[in-house]
Amino acid sequence: MKIRMRSIYLIIGVISVIIILSIIFTQFQPRETILHKSPQLNLPKDVKLRIGKGSVADIEYSPDGTILAVATSVGIWLYDASTYEFRSLLTGDNYGILSISFSPDGKTLAGGGADKTVYLWDVQTSKRKQSFIGHQGGVFNVIFSSDGNTLASASRYDTSLWDVRTGTHKEKHRGYTNHTNKLWLNGDETMLASADNKNVRLSDLITREVKMDLEGHTKNVKSVAFSPNGKTLASGSWDTTIRLWNLPNGVHKKTLKGHKKSINSMTFSADGQMLASASRDDTVRMWDVTTGRLKRTFKGHTADVQHVALSPDGKTLASWSYDHILNLWDVETGKHKKSITGHFAAISYLSLSTDGTTFAIGASKEVQLWDAIKGVHKKTLFGHKGAVECIAFNPNGSTLASGGVDETVRIWDSATGKRKNIIKGHTTPRDTYSTIRSVAFSPNGQILASASNDSTVRLWNAANGRHMKTLSGHTGAVRTIAFSPDGRTIASGSGSKENTIRLWDVETGKQRKTITGHKSGISSIVYSPDGKILAAGDSESIQLWDADTGENIKKLNGQNKLINSLSFSPDGQMLASGNWDTTIRIWDVATGDLKKILTGHLHWVNSVSFSTDGKTLISTGLDGLVLLWDITAITDDIEDGK
């Protein structure tokens, strides 16, 4: 009997432990995330893989609440609002979409393009219906009238009313607006609300007659929003407050306080009773419009929250942040429901491991590691207090260094993602933008070099982070550095105050040579694989220099914008440049001829890197995309004269 009772007690004990462990596991398991693989739709020519869906510019639910539309630098991604599964991608002719608006019946979606075009799509079929051309700049705001027959659109330079049925202009007015504006249509009544420093300016959308200036904020206004019925205007400011104004008389109703930093965007609920606000303090807050009371704070983002949207039934809140996550929240409970990842903000830098299997990107405050073959995310490294500006792998790929605006260099174990060291020492004057601009490992992996806006290059022991030498001589910010293949020399390029390249003896720390000839600051330098050529880019040209004598070999003509990044092919025959004009250019090193212009990025190209086998070129941009280019196809085109 005793043995039987002991067995029963043992079974009960085991069951209790299982239940407790289950509760603990449920309580502390990571939040549910849908890591969407970026559908390989509408890929640019010669691109074999795209990672990322583009930086988010606007979010909106369809009127019936079944679709969540996300406007990005790639196009408009449509998700099922119940399952959050991808439905389709809508694209314009060039660049990305800056603003979106559903027609009242939900059958048509309008998109304001960065290419100055307004697009209309059939939501059911995802086919483009028509395009409106005529704006002088990117279209930052679009909105349908209540009957759906008129569409209003605004760029920085002009505003327009379009007849949706005929596709013709109804009204057009030229004149400056700004990115912080909102439109409102109700029959024949049209309003434009724009930030005017500390005030909000209300004017007629078409005549541009100023109706009134709403005063009260103590710092510049950053965001504005109309209630659905147009009777209330909300304005968010750098002073961390939100002000509610009665329209059309402009009387101040309430001031909402609670955010700790500036208000990036706001949206009213469909009934106008609630207001959601997104802030640089990493939170979204929900307010009762009638009482002005804070109803709920949504916490979970780790960076500035840029955009917010409410479902028509008011039950779900969508928010996107510079942490690259689109979060879905339960409005009633404040609990996190789902996450959609892949919508990156700007990607500042890319580094490819020597074996070509892994690349690292700097995305806001994060460093992300990706499989370079499959395009699969591996790890995210957290720790920087500001944007990551530069990244470098050591020669065997076991260690990664990253530098950022927090003036630190962080050393990571590439396999585990654990931080090994934090290097501090660079100091920047208060009146200067502080940041580590470039990091590089020596070919033997024993030395780590860092360049900063403090005009110095510093050498560190890569194993323990101890300071070895400071290379002083530049009179301006040092933007870029590179070790020679033999590790004996390090080249550094300065900013616009001196426009020089300096060559340093790594062992002694003494300057060997100063190369002059660039007309603007050096933005990128790289040695050829054999170490004989040093390529340097500035704001308008690429020049090739003899790495030993410092004599100019040739100037590569055909550039008119800043060159952000340079990379030699493994055989040294080609040079790729990533540029501010959104293009990547392929050059013949021997002749200096421009062989091919690659178009696919939608904003500045920040980084380019050839794979070690020379078959792939990887690029990143301010558009939040990583593109993998097929070099074989590109060289075939070059040989065919295309």
Coordinates of N, CA, C and O in Angstrom, one line a residue, residues 393-459:
F393 N 34.6 42.1 -41.0 CA 35.0 40.8 -40.5 C 36.5 40.7 -40.4 O 37.2 41.3 -41.2
N394 N 37.0 39.9 -39.5 CA 38.4 39.6 -39.5 C 38.6 38.5 -40.6 O 37.7 38.0 -41.1
P395 N 39.9 38.3 -41.0 CA 40.2 37.4 -42.1 C 39.5 36.0 -42.1 O 39.1 35.5 -43.1
N396 N 39.5 35.4 -40.9 CA 38.9 34.0 -40.9 C 37.4 34.0 -40.6 O 36.8 33.0 -40.5
G397 N 36.8 35.2 -40.5 CA 35.4 35.3 -40.3 C 34.9 35.0 -38.9 O 33.6 35.0 -38.6
S398 N 35.7 34.8 -37.9 CA 35.3 34.4 -36.6 C 34.9 35.6 -35.7 O 34.2 35.4 -34.7
T399 N 35.4 36.7 -36.1 CA 35.1 37.9 -35.3 C 34.6 39.1 -36.2 O 35.0 39.2 -37.4
L400 N 33.7 39.9 -35.6 CA 33.1 41.0 -36.4 C 33.3 42.2 -35.5 O 33.2 42.2 -34.3
A401 N 33.7 43.3 -36.2 CA 33.8 44.6 -35.5 C 32.8 45.6 -36.1 O 32.5 45.6 -37.3
S402 N 32.2 46.4 -35.3 CA 31.2 47.4 -35.7 C 31.4 48.7 -35.0 O 31.7 48.7 -33.8
G403 N 31.3 49.8 -35.7 CA 31.4 51.1 -35.1 C 30.2 51.9 -35.4 O 29.5 51.8 -36.4
G404 N 29.9 52.9 -34.5 CA 28.7 53.7 -34.7 C 28.8 55.1 -34.2 O 29.9 55.5 -33.7
V405 N 27.6 55.7 -34.1 CA 27.6 57.1 -33.7 C 27.7 57.2 -32.2 O 27.9 58.3 -31.7
D406 N 27.7 56.1 -31.5 CA 28.0 56.2 -30.0 C 29.5 56.2 -29.7 O 29.8 56.1 -28.5
E407 N 30.3 56.4 -30.7 CA 31.7 56.5 -30.6 C 32.4 55.3 -30.0 O 33.5 55.3 -29.4
T408 N 31.8 54.1 -30.1 CA 32.4 52.9 -29.7 C 32.6 51.9 -30.8 O 31.9 52.0 -31.8
V409 N 33.6 51.1 -30.7 CA 33.8 49.9 -31.6 C 33.5 48.7 -30.8 O 34.0 48.5 -29.7
R410 N 32.6 47.9 -31.3 CA 32.2 46.7 -30.5 C 32.7 45.4 -31.3 O 32.6 45.3 -32.5
I411 N 33.3 44.5 -30.5 CA 33.8 43.3 -31.1 C 32.9 42.1 -30.7 O 32.5 41.9 -29.6
W412 N 32.5 41.3 -31.8 CA 31.6 40.3 -31.6 C 32.1 38.9 -32.0 O 32.9 38.8 -33.0
D413 N 31.7 37.9 -31.4 CA 31.9 36.5 -31.9 C 30.9 36.2 -32.9 O 29.7 36.2 -32.7
S414 N 31.4 36.0 -34.2 CA 30.5 35.8 -35.3 C 29.6 34.5 -35.2 O 28.5 34.5 -35.7
A415 N 30.1 33.5 -34.5 CA 29.4 32.2 -34.4 C 28.3 32.3 -33.4 O 27.2 31.9 -33.6
T416 N 28.6 32.9 -32.2 CA 27.6 32.9 -31.1 C 26.8 34.2 -31.1 O 25.8 34.2 -30.4
G417 N 27.4 35.3 -31.7 CA 26.7 36.6 -31.6 C 27.0 37.3 -30.3 O 26.4 38.4 -30.0
K418 N 27.8 36.7 -29.4 CA 28.1 37.3 -28.1 C 29.2 38.4 -28.3 O 30.1 38.3 -29.1
R419 N 29.0 39.5 -27.5 CA 29.9 40.6 -27.6 C 31.2 40.2 -26.8 O 31.1 39.7 -25.7
K420 N 32.4 40.4 -27.4 CA 33.6 40.1 -26.8 C 34.3 41.3 -26.2 O 35.0 41.1 -25.2
N421 N 34.1 42.5 -26.7 CA 34.8 43.7 -26.2 C 34.1 44.9 -26.7 O 33.4 45.0 -27.7
I422 N 34.3 46.0 -25.9 CA 33.8 47.3 -26.3 C 35.1 48.2 -26.2 O 35.8 48.3 -25.2
I423 N 35.4 48.9 -27.4 CA 36.6 49.7 -27.5 C 36.1 51.2 -27.5 O 35.3 51.6 -28.3
K424 N 36.7 51.9 -26.5 CA 36.4 53.4 -26.4 C 37.8 54.1 -26.5 O 38.8 53.6 -26.1
G425 N 37.7 55.3 -27.0 CA 38.9 56.1 -27.0 C 38.8 57.3 -28.0 O 39.4 58.3 -27.7
H426 N 38.1 57.1 -29.1 CA 37.8 58.2 -30.0 C 37.0 59.3 -29.3 O 36.0 59.0 -28.6
T427 N 37.4 60.5 -29.4 CA 36.6 61.6 -28.8 C 36.4 62.7 -29.9 O 37.3 63.1 -30.6
T428 N 35.2 63.2 -30.0 CA 34.8 64.1 -31.0 C 34.4 65.4 -30.4 O 33.6 65.4 -29.4
P429 N 34.8 66.6 -30.9 CA 34.4 67.9 -30.3 C 32.9 68.0 -30.3 O 32.2 67.4 -31.1
R430 N 32.4 68.7 -29.3 CA 30.9 68.8 -29.2 C 30.2 69.4 -30.4 O 29.1 69.1 -30.6
D431 N 30.9 70.3 -31.1 CA 30.2 70.9 -32.2 C 30.3 70.1 -33.5 O 30.0 70.5 -34.6
T432 N 30.8 68.8 -33.4 CA 31.0 68.0 -34.5 C 30.2 66.7 -34.4 O 30.0 66.2 -33.3
Y433 N 29.6 66.2 -35.5 CA 28.9 65.0 -35.4 C 29.8 63.8 -35.1 O 30.7 63.5 -35.7
S434 N 29.4 63.2 -34.0 CA 30.3 62.1 -33.4 C 30.0 60.8 -34.0 O 28.8 60.4 -34.1
T435 N 31.0 60.1 -34.5 CA 30.7 58.8 -35.0 C 32.1 58.1 -35.4 O 33.1 58.8 -35.7
I436 N 32.1 56.8 -35.3 CA 33.2 56.0 -35.9 C 32.8 55.7 -37.4 O 31.8 55.2 -37.7
R437 N 33.6 56.2 -38.3 CA 33.3 56.2 -39.7 C 33.7 54.9 -40.4 O 33.1 54.5 -41.4
S438 N 34.8 54.2 -40.0 CA 35.3 53.1 -40.7 C 36.1 52.2 -39.8 O 36.8 52.7 -38.8
V439 N 36.0 50.9 -40.0 CA 36.8 49.9 -39.2 C 37.4 48.9 -40.2 O 36.7 48.6 -41.2
A440 N 38.5 48.4 -39.9 CA 39.2 47.4 -40.8 C 40.2 46.5 -40.0 O 40.9 47.0 -39.1
F441 N 40.2 45.2 -40.3 CA 41.2 44.3 -39.7 C 42.4 44.2 -40.6 O 42.3 44.3 -41.9
S442 N 43.5 44.0 -40.0 CA 44.7 43.8 -40.8 C 44.6 42.4 -41.4 O 43.9 41.5 -41.0
P443 N 45.4 42.1 -42.5 CA 45.3 40.8 -43.2 C 45.5 39.6 -42.3 O 45.0 38.5 -42.5
N444 N 46.4 39.8 -41.3 CA 46.6 38.7 -40.4 C 45.6 38.6 -39.2 O 45.7 37.7 -38.3
G445 N 44.8 39.6 -39.1 CA 43.7 39.6 -38.1 C 44.1 40.1 -36.7 O 43.4 40.1 -35.8
Q446 N 45.4 40.5 -36.6 CA 45.9 40.9 -35.3 C 45.6 42.3 -34.9 O 45.6 42.7 -33.7
I447 N 45.4 43.2 -35.9 CA 45.2 44.6 -35.6 C 43.9 45.0 -36.1 O 43.4 44.6 -37.2
L448 N 43.2 45.8 -35.3 CA 41.9 46.4 -35.8 C 42.2 48.0 -35.9 O 42.7 48.6 -34.9
A449 N 41.8 48.5 -37.0 CA 41.9 50.0 -37.2 C 40.6 50.6 -37.2 O 39.6 50.0 -37.7
S450 N 40.5 51.8 -36.6 CA 39.2 52.5 -36.6 C 39.5 54.0 -37.0 O 40.5 54.6 -36.6
A451 N 38.5 54.6 -37.7 CA 38.6 56.0 -38.1 C 37.4 56.7 -37.6 O 36.3 56.2 -37.6
S452 N 37.7 58.0 -37.3 CA 36.6 58.8 -36.7 C 36.5 60.2 -37.1 O 37.5 60.7 -37.8
N453 N 35.5 60.9 -36.8 CA 35.3 62.3 -37.0 C 36.3 63.1 -36.2 O 36.4 64.3 -36.3
D454 N 37.0 62.5 -35.2 CA 38.0 63.2 -34.4 C 39.3 63.4 -35.1 O 40.3 63.8 -34.5
S455 N 39.3 63.1 -36.5 CA 40.5 63.3 -37.3 C 41.6 62.3 -37.1 O 42.7 62.5 -37.6
T456 N 41.4 61.2 -36.4 CA 42.4 60.3 -36.2 C 42.1 58.9 -36.7 O 40.9 58.6 -36.9
V457 N 43.1 58.1 -36.9 CA 43.0 56.6 -37.1 C 43.7 56.0 -35.9 O 44.8 56.4 -35.5
R458 N 43.0 55.0 -35.3 CA 43.6 54.4 -34.1 C 43.7 52.9 -34.4 O 42.8 52.2 -35.0
L459 N 44.8 52.3 -33.9 CA 45.1 50.9 -34.0 C 45.0 50.2 -32.7 O 45.5 50.7 -31.7

